CSV table of C-alpha atoms in Angstrom, one decimal:
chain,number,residue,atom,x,y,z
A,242,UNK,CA,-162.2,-13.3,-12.9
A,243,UNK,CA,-166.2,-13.6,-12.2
A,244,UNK,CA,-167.4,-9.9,-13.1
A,245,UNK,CA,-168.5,-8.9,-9.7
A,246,UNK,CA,-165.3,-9.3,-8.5
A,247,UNK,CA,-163.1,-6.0,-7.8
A,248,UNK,CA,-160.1,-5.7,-9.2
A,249,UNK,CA,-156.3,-5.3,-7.4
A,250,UNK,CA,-153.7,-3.5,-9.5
A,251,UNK,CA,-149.6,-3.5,-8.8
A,252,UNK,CA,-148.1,0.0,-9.7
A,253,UNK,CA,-144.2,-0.5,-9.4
A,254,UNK,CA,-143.5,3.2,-9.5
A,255,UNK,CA,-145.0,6.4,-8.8
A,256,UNK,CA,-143.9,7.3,-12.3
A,257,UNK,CA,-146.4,5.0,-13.6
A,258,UNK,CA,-149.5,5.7,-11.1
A,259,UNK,CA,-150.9,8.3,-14.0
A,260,UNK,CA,-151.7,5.0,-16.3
A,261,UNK,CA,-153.6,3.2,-12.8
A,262,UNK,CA,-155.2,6.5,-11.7
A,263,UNK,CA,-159.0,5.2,-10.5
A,264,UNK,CA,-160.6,7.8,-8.6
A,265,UNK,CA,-163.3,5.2,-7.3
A,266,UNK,CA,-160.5,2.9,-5.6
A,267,UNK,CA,-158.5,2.4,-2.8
A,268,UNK,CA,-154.8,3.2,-2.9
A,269,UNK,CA,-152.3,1.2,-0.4
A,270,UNK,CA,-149.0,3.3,-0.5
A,271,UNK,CA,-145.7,1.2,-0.1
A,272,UNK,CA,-142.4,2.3,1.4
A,273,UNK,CA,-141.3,-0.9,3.5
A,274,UNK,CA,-138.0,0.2,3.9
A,275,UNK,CA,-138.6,2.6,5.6
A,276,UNK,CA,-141.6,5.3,5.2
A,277,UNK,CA,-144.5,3.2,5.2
A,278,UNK,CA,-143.2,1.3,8.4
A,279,UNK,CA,-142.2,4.4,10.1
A,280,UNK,CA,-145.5,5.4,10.1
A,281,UNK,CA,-147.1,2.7,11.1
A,282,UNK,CA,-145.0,2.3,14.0
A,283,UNK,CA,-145.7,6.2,14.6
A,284,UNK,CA,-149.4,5.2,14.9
A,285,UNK,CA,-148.6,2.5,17.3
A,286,UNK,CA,-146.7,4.7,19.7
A,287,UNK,CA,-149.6,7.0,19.7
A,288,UNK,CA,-148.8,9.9,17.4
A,289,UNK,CA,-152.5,12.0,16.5
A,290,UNK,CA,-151.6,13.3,13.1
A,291,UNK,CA,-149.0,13.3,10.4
A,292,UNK,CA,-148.9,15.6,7.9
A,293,UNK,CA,-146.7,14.3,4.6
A,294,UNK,CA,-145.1,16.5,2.4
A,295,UNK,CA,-143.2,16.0,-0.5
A,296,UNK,CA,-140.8,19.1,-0.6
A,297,UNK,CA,-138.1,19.7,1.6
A,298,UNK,CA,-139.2,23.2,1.5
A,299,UNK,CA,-142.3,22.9,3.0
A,300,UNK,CA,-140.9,20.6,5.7
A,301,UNK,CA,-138.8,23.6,6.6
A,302,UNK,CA,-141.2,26.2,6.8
A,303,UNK,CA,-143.5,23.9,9.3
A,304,UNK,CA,-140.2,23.3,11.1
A,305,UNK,CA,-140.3,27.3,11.6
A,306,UNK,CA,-143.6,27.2,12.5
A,307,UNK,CA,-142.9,25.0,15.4
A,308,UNK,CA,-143.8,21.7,14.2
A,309,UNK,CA,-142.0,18.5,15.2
A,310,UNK,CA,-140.5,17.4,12.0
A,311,UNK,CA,-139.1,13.5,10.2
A,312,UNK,CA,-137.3,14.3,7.3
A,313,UNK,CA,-134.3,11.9,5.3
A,314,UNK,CA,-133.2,12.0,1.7
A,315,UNK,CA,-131.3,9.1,0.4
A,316,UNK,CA,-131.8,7.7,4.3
A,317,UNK,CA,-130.1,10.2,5.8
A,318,UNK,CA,-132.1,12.6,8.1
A,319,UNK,CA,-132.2,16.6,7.0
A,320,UNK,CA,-130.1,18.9,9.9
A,321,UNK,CA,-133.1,20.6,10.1
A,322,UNK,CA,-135.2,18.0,10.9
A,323,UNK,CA,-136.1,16.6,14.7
A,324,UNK,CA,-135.7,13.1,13.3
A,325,UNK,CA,-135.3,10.9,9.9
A,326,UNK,CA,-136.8,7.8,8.9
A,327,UNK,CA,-136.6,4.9,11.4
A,328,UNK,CA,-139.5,3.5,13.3
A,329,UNK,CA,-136.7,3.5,16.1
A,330,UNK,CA,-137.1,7.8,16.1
A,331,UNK,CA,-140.8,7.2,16.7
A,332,UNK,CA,-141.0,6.4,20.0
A,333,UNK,CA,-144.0,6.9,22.3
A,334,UNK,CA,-142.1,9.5,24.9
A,335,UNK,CA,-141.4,11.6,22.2
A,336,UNK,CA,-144.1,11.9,20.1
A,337,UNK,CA,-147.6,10.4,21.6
A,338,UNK,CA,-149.9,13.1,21.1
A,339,UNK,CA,-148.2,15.0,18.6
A,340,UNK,CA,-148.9,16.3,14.9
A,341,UNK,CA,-145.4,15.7,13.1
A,342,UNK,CA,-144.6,16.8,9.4
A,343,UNK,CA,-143.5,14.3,7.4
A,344,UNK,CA,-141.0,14.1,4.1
A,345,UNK,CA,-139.0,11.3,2.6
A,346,UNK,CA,-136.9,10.3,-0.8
A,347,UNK,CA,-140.1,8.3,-2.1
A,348,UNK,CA,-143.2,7.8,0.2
A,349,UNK,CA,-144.6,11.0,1.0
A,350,UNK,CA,-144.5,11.8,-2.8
A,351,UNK,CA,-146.2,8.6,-3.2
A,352,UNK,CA,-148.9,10.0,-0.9
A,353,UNK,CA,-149.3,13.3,-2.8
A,354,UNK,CA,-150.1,11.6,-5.7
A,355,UNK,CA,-152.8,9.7,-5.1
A,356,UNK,CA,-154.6,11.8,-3.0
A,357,UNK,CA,-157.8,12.2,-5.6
A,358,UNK,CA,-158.3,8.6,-5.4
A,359,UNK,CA,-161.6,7.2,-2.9
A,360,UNK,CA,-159.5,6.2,0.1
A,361,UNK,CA,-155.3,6.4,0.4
A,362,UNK,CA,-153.7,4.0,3.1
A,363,UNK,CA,-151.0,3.1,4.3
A,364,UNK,CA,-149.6,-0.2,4.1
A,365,UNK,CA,-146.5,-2.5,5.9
A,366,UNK,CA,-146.1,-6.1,7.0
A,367,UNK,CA,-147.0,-4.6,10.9
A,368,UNK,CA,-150.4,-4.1,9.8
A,369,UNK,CA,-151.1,-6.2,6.8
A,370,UNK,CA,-153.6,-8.6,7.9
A,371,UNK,CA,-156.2,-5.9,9.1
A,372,UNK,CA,-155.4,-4.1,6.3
A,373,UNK,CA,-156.3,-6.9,3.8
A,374,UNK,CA,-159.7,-7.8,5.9
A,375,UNK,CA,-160.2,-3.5,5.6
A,376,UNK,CA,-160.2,-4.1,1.7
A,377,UNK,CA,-162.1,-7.1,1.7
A,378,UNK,CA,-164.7,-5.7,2.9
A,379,UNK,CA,-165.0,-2.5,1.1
A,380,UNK,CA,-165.4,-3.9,-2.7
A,381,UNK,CA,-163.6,-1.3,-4.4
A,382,UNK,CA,-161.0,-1.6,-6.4
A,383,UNK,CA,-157.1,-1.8,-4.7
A,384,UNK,CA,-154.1,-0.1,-6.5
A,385,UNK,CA,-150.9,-1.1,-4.4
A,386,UNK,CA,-149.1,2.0,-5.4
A,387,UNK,CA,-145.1,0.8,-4.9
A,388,UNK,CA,-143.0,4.0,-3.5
A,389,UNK,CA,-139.9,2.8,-5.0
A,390,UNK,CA,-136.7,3.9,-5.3
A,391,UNK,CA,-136.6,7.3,-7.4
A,392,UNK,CA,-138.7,5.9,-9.8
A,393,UNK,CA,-137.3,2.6,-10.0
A,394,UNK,CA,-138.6,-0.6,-9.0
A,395,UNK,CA,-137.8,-2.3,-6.3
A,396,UNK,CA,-138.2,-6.0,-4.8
A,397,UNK,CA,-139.2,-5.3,-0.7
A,398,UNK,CA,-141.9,-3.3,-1.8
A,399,UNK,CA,-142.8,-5.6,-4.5
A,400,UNK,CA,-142.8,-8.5,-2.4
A,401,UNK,CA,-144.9,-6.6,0.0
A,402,UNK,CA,-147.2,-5.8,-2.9
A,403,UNK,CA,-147.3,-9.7,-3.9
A,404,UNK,CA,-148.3,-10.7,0.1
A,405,UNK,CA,-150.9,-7.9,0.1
A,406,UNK,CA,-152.5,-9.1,-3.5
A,407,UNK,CA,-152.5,-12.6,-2.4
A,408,UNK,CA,-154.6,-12.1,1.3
A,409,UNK,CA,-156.6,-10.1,-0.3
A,410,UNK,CA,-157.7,-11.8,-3.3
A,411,UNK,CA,-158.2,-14.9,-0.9
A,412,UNK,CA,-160.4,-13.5,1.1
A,413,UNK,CA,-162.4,-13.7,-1.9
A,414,UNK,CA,-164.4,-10.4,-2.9
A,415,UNK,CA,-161.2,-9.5,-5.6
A,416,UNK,CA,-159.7,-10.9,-8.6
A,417,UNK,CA,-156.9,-9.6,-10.7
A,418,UNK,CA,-155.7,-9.8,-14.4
A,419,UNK,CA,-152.7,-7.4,-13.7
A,420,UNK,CA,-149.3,-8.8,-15.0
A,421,UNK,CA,-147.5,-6.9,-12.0
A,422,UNK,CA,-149.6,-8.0,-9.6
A,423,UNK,CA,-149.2,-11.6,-11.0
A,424,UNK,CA,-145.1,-11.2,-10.5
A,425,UNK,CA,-145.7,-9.6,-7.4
A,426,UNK,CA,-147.5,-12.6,-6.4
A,427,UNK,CA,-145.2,-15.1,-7.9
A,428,UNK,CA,-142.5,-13.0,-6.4
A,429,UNK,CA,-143.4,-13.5,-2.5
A,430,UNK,CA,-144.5,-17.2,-3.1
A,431,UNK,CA,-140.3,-17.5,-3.8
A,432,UNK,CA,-139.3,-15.4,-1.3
A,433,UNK,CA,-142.2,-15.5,1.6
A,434,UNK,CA,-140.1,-18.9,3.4
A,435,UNK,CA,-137.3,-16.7,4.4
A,436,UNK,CA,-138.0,-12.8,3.7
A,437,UNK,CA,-135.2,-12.0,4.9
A,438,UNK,CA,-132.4,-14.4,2.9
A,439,UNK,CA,-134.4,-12.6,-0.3
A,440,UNK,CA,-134.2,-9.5,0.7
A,441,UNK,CA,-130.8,-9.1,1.5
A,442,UNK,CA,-130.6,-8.4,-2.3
A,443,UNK,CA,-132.4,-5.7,-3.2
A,444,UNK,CA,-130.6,-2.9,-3.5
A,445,UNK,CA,-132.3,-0.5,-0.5
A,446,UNK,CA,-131.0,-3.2,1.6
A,447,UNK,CA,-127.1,-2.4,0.5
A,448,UNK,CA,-128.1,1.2,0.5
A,449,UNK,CA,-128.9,1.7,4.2
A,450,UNK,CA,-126.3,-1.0,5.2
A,451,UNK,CA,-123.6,1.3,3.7
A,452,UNK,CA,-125.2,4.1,6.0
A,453,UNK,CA,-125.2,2.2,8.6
A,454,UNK,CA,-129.1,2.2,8.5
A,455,UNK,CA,-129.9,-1.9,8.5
A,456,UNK,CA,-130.9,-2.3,12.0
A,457,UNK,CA,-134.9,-1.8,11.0
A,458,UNK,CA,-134.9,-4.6,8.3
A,459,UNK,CA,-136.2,-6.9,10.6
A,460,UNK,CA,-138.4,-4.9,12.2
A,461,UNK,CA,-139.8,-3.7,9.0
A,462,UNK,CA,-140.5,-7.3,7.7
A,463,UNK,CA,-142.6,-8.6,10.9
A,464,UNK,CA,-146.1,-9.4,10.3
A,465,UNK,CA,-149.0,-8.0,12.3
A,466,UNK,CA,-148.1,-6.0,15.1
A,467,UNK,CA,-150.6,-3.9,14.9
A,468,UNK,CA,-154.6,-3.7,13.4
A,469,UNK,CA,-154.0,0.0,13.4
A,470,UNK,CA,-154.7,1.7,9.4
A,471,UNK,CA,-153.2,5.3,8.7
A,472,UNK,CA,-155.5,7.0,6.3
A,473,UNK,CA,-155.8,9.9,4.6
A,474,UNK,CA,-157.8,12.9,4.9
A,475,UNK,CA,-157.8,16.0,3.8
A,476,UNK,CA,-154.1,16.5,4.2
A,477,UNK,CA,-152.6,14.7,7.1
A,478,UNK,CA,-152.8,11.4,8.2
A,479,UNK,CA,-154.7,9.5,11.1
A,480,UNK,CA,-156.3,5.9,11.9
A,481,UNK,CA,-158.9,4.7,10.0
A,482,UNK,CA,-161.9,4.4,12.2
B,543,UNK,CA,-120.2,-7.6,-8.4
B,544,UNK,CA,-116.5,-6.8,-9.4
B,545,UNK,CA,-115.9,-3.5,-10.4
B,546,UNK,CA,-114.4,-4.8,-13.7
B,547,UNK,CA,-117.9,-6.0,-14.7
B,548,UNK,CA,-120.5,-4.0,-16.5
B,549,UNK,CA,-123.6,-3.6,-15.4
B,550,UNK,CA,-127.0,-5.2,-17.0
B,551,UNK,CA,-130.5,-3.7,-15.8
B,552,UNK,CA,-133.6,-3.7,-16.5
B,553,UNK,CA,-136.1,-1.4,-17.7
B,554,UNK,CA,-139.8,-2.8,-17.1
B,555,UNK,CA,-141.9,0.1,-18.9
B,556,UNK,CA,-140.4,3.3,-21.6
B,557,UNK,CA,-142.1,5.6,-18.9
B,558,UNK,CA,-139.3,4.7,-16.7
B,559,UNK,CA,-136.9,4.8,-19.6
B,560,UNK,CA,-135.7,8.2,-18.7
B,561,UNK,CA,-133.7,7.2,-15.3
B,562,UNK,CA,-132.1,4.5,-16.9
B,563,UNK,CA,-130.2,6.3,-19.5
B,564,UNK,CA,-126.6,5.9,-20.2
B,565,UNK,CA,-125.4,7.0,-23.3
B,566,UNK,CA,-122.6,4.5,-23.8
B,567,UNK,CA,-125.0,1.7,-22.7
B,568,UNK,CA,-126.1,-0.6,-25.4
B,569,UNK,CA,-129.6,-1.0,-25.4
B,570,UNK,CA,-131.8,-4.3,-26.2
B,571,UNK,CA,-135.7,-3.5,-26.9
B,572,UNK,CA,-138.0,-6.4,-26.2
B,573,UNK,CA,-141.4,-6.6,-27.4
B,574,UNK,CA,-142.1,-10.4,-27.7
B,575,UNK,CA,-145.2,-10.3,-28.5
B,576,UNK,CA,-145.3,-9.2,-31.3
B,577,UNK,CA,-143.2,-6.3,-32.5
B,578,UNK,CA,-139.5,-7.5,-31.9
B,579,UNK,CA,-140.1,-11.3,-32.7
B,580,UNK,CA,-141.7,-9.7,-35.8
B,581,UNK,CA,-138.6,-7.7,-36.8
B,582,UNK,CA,-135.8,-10.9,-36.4
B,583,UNK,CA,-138.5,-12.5,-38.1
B,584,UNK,CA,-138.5,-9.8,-40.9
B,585,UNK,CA,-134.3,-9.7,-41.2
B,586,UNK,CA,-134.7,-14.3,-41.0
B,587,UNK,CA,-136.8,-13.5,-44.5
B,588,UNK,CA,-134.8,-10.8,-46.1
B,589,UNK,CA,-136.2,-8.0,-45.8
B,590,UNK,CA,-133.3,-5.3,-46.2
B,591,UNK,CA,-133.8,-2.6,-44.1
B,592,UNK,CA,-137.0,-1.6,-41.5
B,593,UNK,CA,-137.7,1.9,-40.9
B,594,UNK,CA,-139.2,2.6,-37.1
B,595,UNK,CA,-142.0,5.1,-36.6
B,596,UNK,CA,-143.3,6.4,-33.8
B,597,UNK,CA,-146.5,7.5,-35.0
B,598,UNK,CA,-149.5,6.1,-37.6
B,599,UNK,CA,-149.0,9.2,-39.3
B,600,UNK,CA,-145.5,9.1,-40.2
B,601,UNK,CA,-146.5,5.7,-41.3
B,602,UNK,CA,-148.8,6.9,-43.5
B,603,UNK,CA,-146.8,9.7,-45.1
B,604,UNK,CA,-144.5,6.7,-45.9
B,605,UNK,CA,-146.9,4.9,-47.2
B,606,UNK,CA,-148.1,7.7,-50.1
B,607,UNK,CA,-144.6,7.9,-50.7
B,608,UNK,CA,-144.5,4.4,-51.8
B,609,UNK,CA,-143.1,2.6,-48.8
B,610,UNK,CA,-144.0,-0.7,-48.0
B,611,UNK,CA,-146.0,-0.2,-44.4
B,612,UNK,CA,-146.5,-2.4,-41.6
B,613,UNK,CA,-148.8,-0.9,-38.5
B,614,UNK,CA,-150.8,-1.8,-36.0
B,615,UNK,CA,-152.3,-1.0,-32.8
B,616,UNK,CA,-154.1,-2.5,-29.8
B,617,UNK,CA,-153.0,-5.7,-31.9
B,618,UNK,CA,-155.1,-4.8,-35.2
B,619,UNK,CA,-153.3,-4.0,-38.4
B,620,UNK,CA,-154.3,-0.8,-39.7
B,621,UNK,CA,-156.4,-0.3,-42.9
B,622,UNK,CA,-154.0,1.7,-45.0
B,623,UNK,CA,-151.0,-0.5,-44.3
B,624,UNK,CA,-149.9,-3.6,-46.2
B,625,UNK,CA,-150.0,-5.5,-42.7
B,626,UNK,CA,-149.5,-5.5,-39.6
B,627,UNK,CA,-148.0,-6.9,-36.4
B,628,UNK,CA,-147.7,-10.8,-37.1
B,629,UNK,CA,-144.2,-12.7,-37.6
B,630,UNK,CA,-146.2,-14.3,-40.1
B,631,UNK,CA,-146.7,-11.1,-42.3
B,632,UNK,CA,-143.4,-11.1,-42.8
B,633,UNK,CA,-143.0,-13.9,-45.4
B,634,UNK,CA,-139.9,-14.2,-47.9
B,635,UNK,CA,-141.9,-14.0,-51.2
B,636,UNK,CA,-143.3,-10.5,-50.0
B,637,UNK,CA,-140.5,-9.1,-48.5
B,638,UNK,CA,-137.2,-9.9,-49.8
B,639,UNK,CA,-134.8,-7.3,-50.2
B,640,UNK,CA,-137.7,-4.3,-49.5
B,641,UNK,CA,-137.5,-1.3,-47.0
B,642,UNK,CA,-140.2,-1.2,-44.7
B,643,UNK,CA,-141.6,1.4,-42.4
B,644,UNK,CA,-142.8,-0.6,-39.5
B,645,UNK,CA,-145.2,0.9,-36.5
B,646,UNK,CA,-146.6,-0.5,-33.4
B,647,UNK,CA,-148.5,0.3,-30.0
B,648,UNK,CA,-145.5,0.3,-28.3
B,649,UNK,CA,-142.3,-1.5,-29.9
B,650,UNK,CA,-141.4,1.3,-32.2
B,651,UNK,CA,-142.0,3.7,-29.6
B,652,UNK,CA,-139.0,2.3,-27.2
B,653,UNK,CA,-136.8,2.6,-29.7
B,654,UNK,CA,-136.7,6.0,-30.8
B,655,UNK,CA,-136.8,6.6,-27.1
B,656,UNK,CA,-133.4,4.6,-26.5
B,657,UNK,CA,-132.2,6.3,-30.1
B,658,UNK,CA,-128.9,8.2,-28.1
B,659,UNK,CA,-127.6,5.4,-26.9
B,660,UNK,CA,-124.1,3.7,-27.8
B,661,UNK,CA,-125.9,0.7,-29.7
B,662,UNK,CA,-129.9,-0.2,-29.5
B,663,UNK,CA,-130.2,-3.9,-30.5
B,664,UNK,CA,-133.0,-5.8,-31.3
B,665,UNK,CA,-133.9,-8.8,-28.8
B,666,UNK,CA,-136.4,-11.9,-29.1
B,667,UNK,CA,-136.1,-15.0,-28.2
B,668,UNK,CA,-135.5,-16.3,-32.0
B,669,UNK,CA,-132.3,-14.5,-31.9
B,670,UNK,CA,-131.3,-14.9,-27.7
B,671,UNK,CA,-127.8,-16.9,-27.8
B,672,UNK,CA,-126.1,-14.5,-30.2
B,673,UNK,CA,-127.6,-11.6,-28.5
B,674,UNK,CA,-126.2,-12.9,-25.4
B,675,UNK,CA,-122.8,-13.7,-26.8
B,676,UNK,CA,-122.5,-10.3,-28.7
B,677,UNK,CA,-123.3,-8.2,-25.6
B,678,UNK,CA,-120.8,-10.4,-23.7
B,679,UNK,CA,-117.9,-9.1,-25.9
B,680,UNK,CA,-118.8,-5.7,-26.1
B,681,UNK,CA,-118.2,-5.1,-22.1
B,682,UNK,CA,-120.5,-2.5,-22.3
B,683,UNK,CA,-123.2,-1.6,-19.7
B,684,UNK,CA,-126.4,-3.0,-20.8
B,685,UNK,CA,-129.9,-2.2,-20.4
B,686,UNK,CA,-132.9,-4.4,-21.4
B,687,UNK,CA,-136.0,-2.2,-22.7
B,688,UNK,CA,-139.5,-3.9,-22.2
B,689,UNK,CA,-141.8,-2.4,-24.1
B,690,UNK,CA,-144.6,-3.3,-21.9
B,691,UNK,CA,-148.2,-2.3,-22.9
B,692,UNK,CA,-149.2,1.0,-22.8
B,693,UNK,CA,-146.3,2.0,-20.1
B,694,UNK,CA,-147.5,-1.1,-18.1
B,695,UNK,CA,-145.0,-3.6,-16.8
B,696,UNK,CA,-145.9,-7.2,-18.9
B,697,UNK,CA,-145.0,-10.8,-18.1
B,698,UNK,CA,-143.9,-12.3,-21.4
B,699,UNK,CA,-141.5,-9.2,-22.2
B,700,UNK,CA,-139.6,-9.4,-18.2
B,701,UNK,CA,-139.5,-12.9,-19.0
B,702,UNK,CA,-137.5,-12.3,-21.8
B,703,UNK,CA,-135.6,-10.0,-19.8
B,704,UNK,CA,-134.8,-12.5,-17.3
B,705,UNK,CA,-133.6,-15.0,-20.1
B,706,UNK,CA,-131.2,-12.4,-21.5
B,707,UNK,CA,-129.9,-11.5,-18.3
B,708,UNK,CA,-128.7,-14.4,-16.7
B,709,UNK,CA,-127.5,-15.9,-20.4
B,710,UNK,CA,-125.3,-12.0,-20.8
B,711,UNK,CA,-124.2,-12.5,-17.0
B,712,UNK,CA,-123.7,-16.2,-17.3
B,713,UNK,CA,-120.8,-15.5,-19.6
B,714,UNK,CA,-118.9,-13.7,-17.3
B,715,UNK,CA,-118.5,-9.9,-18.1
B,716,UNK,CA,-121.5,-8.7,-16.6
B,717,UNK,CA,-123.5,-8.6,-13.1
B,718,UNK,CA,-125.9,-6.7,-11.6
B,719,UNK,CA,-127.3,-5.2,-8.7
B,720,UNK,CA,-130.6,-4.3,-10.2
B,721,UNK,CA,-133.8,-5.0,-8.5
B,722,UNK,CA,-135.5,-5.2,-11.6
B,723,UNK,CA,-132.7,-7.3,-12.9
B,724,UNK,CA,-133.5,-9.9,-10.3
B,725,UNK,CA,-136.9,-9.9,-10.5
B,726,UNK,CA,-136.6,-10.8,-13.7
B,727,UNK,CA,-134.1,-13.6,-13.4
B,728,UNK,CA,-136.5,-15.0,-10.9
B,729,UNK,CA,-139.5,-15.2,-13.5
B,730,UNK,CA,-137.7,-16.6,-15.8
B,731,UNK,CA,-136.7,-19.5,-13.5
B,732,UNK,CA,-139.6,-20.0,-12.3
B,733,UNK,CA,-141.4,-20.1,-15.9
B,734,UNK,CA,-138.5,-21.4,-18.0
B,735,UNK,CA,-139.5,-25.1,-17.8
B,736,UNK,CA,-142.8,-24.9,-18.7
B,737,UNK,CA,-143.0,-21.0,-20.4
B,738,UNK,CA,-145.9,-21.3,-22.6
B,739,UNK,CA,-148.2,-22.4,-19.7
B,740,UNK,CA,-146.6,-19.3,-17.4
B,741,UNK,CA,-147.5,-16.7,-20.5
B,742,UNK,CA,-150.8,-18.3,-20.3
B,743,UNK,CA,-151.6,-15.6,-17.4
B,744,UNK,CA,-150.3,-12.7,-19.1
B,745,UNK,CA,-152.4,-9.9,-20.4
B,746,UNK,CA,-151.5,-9.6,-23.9
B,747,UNK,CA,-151.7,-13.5,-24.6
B,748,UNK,CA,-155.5,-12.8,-23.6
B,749,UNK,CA,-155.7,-9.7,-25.6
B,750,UNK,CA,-154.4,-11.4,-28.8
B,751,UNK,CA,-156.6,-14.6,-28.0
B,752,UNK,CA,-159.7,-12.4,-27.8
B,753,UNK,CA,-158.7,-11.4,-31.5
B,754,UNK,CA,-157.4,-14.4,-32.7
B,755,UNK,CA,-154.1,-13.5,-33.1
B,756,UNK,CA,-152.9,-16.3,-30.6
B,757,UNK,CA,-151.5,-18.1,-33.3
B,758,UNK,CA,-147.8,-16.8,-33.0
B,759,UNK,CA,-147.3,-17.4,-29.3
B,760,UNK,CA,-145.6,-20.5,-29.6
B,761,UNK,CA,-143.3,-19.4,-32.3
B,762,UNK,CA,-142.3,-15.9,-30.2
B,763,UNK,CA,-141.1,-18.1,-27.5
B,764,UNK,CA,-139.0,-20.4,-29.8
B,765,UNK,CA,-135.4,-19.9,-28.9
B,766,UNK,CA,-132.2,-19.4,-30.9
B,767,UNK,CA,-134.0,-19.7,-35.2
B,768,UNK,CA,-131.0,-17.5,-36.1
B,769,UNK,CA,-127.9,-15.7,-35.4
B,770,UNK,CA,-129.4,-12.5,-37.0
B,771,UNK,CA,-129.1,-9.2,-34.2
B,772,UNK,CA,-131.1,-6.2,-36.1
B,773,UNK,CA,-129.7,-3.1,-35.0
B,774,UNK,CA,-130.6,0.6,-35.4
B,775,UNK,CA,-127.9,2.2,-37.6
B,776,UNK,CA,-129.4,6.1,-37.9
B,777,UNK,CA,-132.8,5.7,-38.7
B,778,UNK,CA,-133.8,2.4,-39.5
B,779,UNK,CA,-132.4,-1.1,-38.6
B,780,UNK,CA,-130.7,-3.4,-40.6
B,781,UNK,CA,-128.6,-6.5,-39.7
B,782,UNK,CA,-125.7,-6.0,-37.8
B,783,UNK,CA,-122.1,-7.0,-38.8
């Protein structure tokens, strides 16, 4: 690594971010199946803010404050809520123009964390390309901050992780000497030929087949739909100018 | 995976340690370079019994006690001990038949972390085969520890992990449906034919190189010296019957 070169980081759980914390770089959070997507997709479909939060609790009370509200825990959608996890529950009729409260199993609290770092975005295979040109150009250093699953690793945000590191490091402004970030790498070089035949082990894959939940697995692994990054400020999230 | 089997996962850092545990599990720790290649090394050599510490200052109480001390950390043996961190250290002439209180960056750590556990083994590649064929017998869920460095995920010790895995599961008692697991396997396949140029990359080969303690590399990744499993037996480790 030539020493003008910013650095890219893999954090393969939130329970590890403490040991990556860099308050001068830019944080991608992770979820692929499903938060990260989901809001992506919201984006697409013309939401104006969402506003993540990583308690139930606090989901509730903006419920009773008349906010529209996604919420899921183990993939399943809270009664409370207006809507769960999908990208398929983000549709333009119902929510273009809206602010919508936000709360998932791993994401948002994924989100919550970083939030002292420089920038926080939000990262899928719909917008990864523009997303890697976005980092590129800023020269900071990238922490790809995994969601995970309860703390545990998993492989489709891994392999996400690897796809990100790679375009990114060839678009030549970063460098890396991170052992996750060389596995993540390694990782989507086996897997990137067919995603899809990979993925159908990992574990969140079983998890929202049981539920029924599989239909998005596609979806959530299709490169480049959009150019549009979700950001964070202050509290809530919108696209990055 | 038949529910007959037990389960084998893997644990990629001890900060993740704590959503892994399972009382009746067995536990294998694996810190390849240096700590547990050391400690086979150590039991190869006849030493008689090794006494874990977390901390340089129970180390040192040991040592005004009388103890024979090895400790290290960040690599670098410490000036009150009698060495440090090397296989090498561990020669017959000075160690036969001696107790010795043993401490590490993070080695040691991981296993007074996974001390409540049915059975917490000691795992290197010198030692791999009989690990593999022990834990087969035992049909007991098993979970492989990687030290890591500093909480961080590291190449050379998921390697390891991969090794173990498939060699446990090859044998027919065991399977997984561990992301972590599979990662894992996957490394190890892709490195296994040519593993000392795939460590190349990793972090702590670079660390040790900048100190010039690069020396035992090839010899940590040497498979199957001896039939020797150390195990922890209260408070220290000895061989295991």
């Amino acid at each position: 690594m030539t020493s003008e070169k910013r650095k890219v980081e893999v954090c393969f759980s939130p329970a590890l971010f403490e040991d990556f914390k860099n308050e001068s770089a830019i944080v991608v959070i992770v979820d692929i199946l499903r938060a990260t997507s989901a809001i992506v997709t919201a984006f697409m479909n013309g939401v104006r803010r969402i506003i993540p939060v990583a308690t139930l609790d606090e989901a509730m009370t903006y419920k009773k404050q008349g906010f529209m509200v996604a919420a899921e825990r183990d993939g399943l959608v809270r009664d409370f809520a207006d809507f769960g996890n999908s990208p398929y529950n983000f549709r333009r009729d119902v929510i273009e123009g809206q602010d919508i409260v936000y709360s998932t199993t791993n994401g948002t609290q994924s989100i919550m964390m970083a939030k002292d770092c420089y920038r926080i975005l939000i990262g899928s295979y719909l917008n990864i390309s523009a997303l890697a040109g976005y980092i590129a150009g800023e020269k900071r250093d990238l922490i790809i901050l995994c969601a995970g699953w309860k703390n545990k690793f998993n492989l489709e945000d891994t392999l996400f992780a690897g796809a990100l590191a790679r375009e990114v490091i060839a678009r030549g402004n970063h460098a890396t000497v991170c052992d996750s970030t060389y596995a993540s790498i390694d990782l989507w070089n086996l897997a990137k030929d067919d995603l899809l035949e990979y993925i159908d082990k990992a574990a969140q894959r079983h998890r929202l087949k049981k539920n029924n939940l599989d239909d998005v697995i596609g979806y959530c692994h299709t490169m480049n739909l959009t150019t549009i990054i979700p950001v964070l400020e202050k509290d809530y999230l919108v696209i990055l100018n």
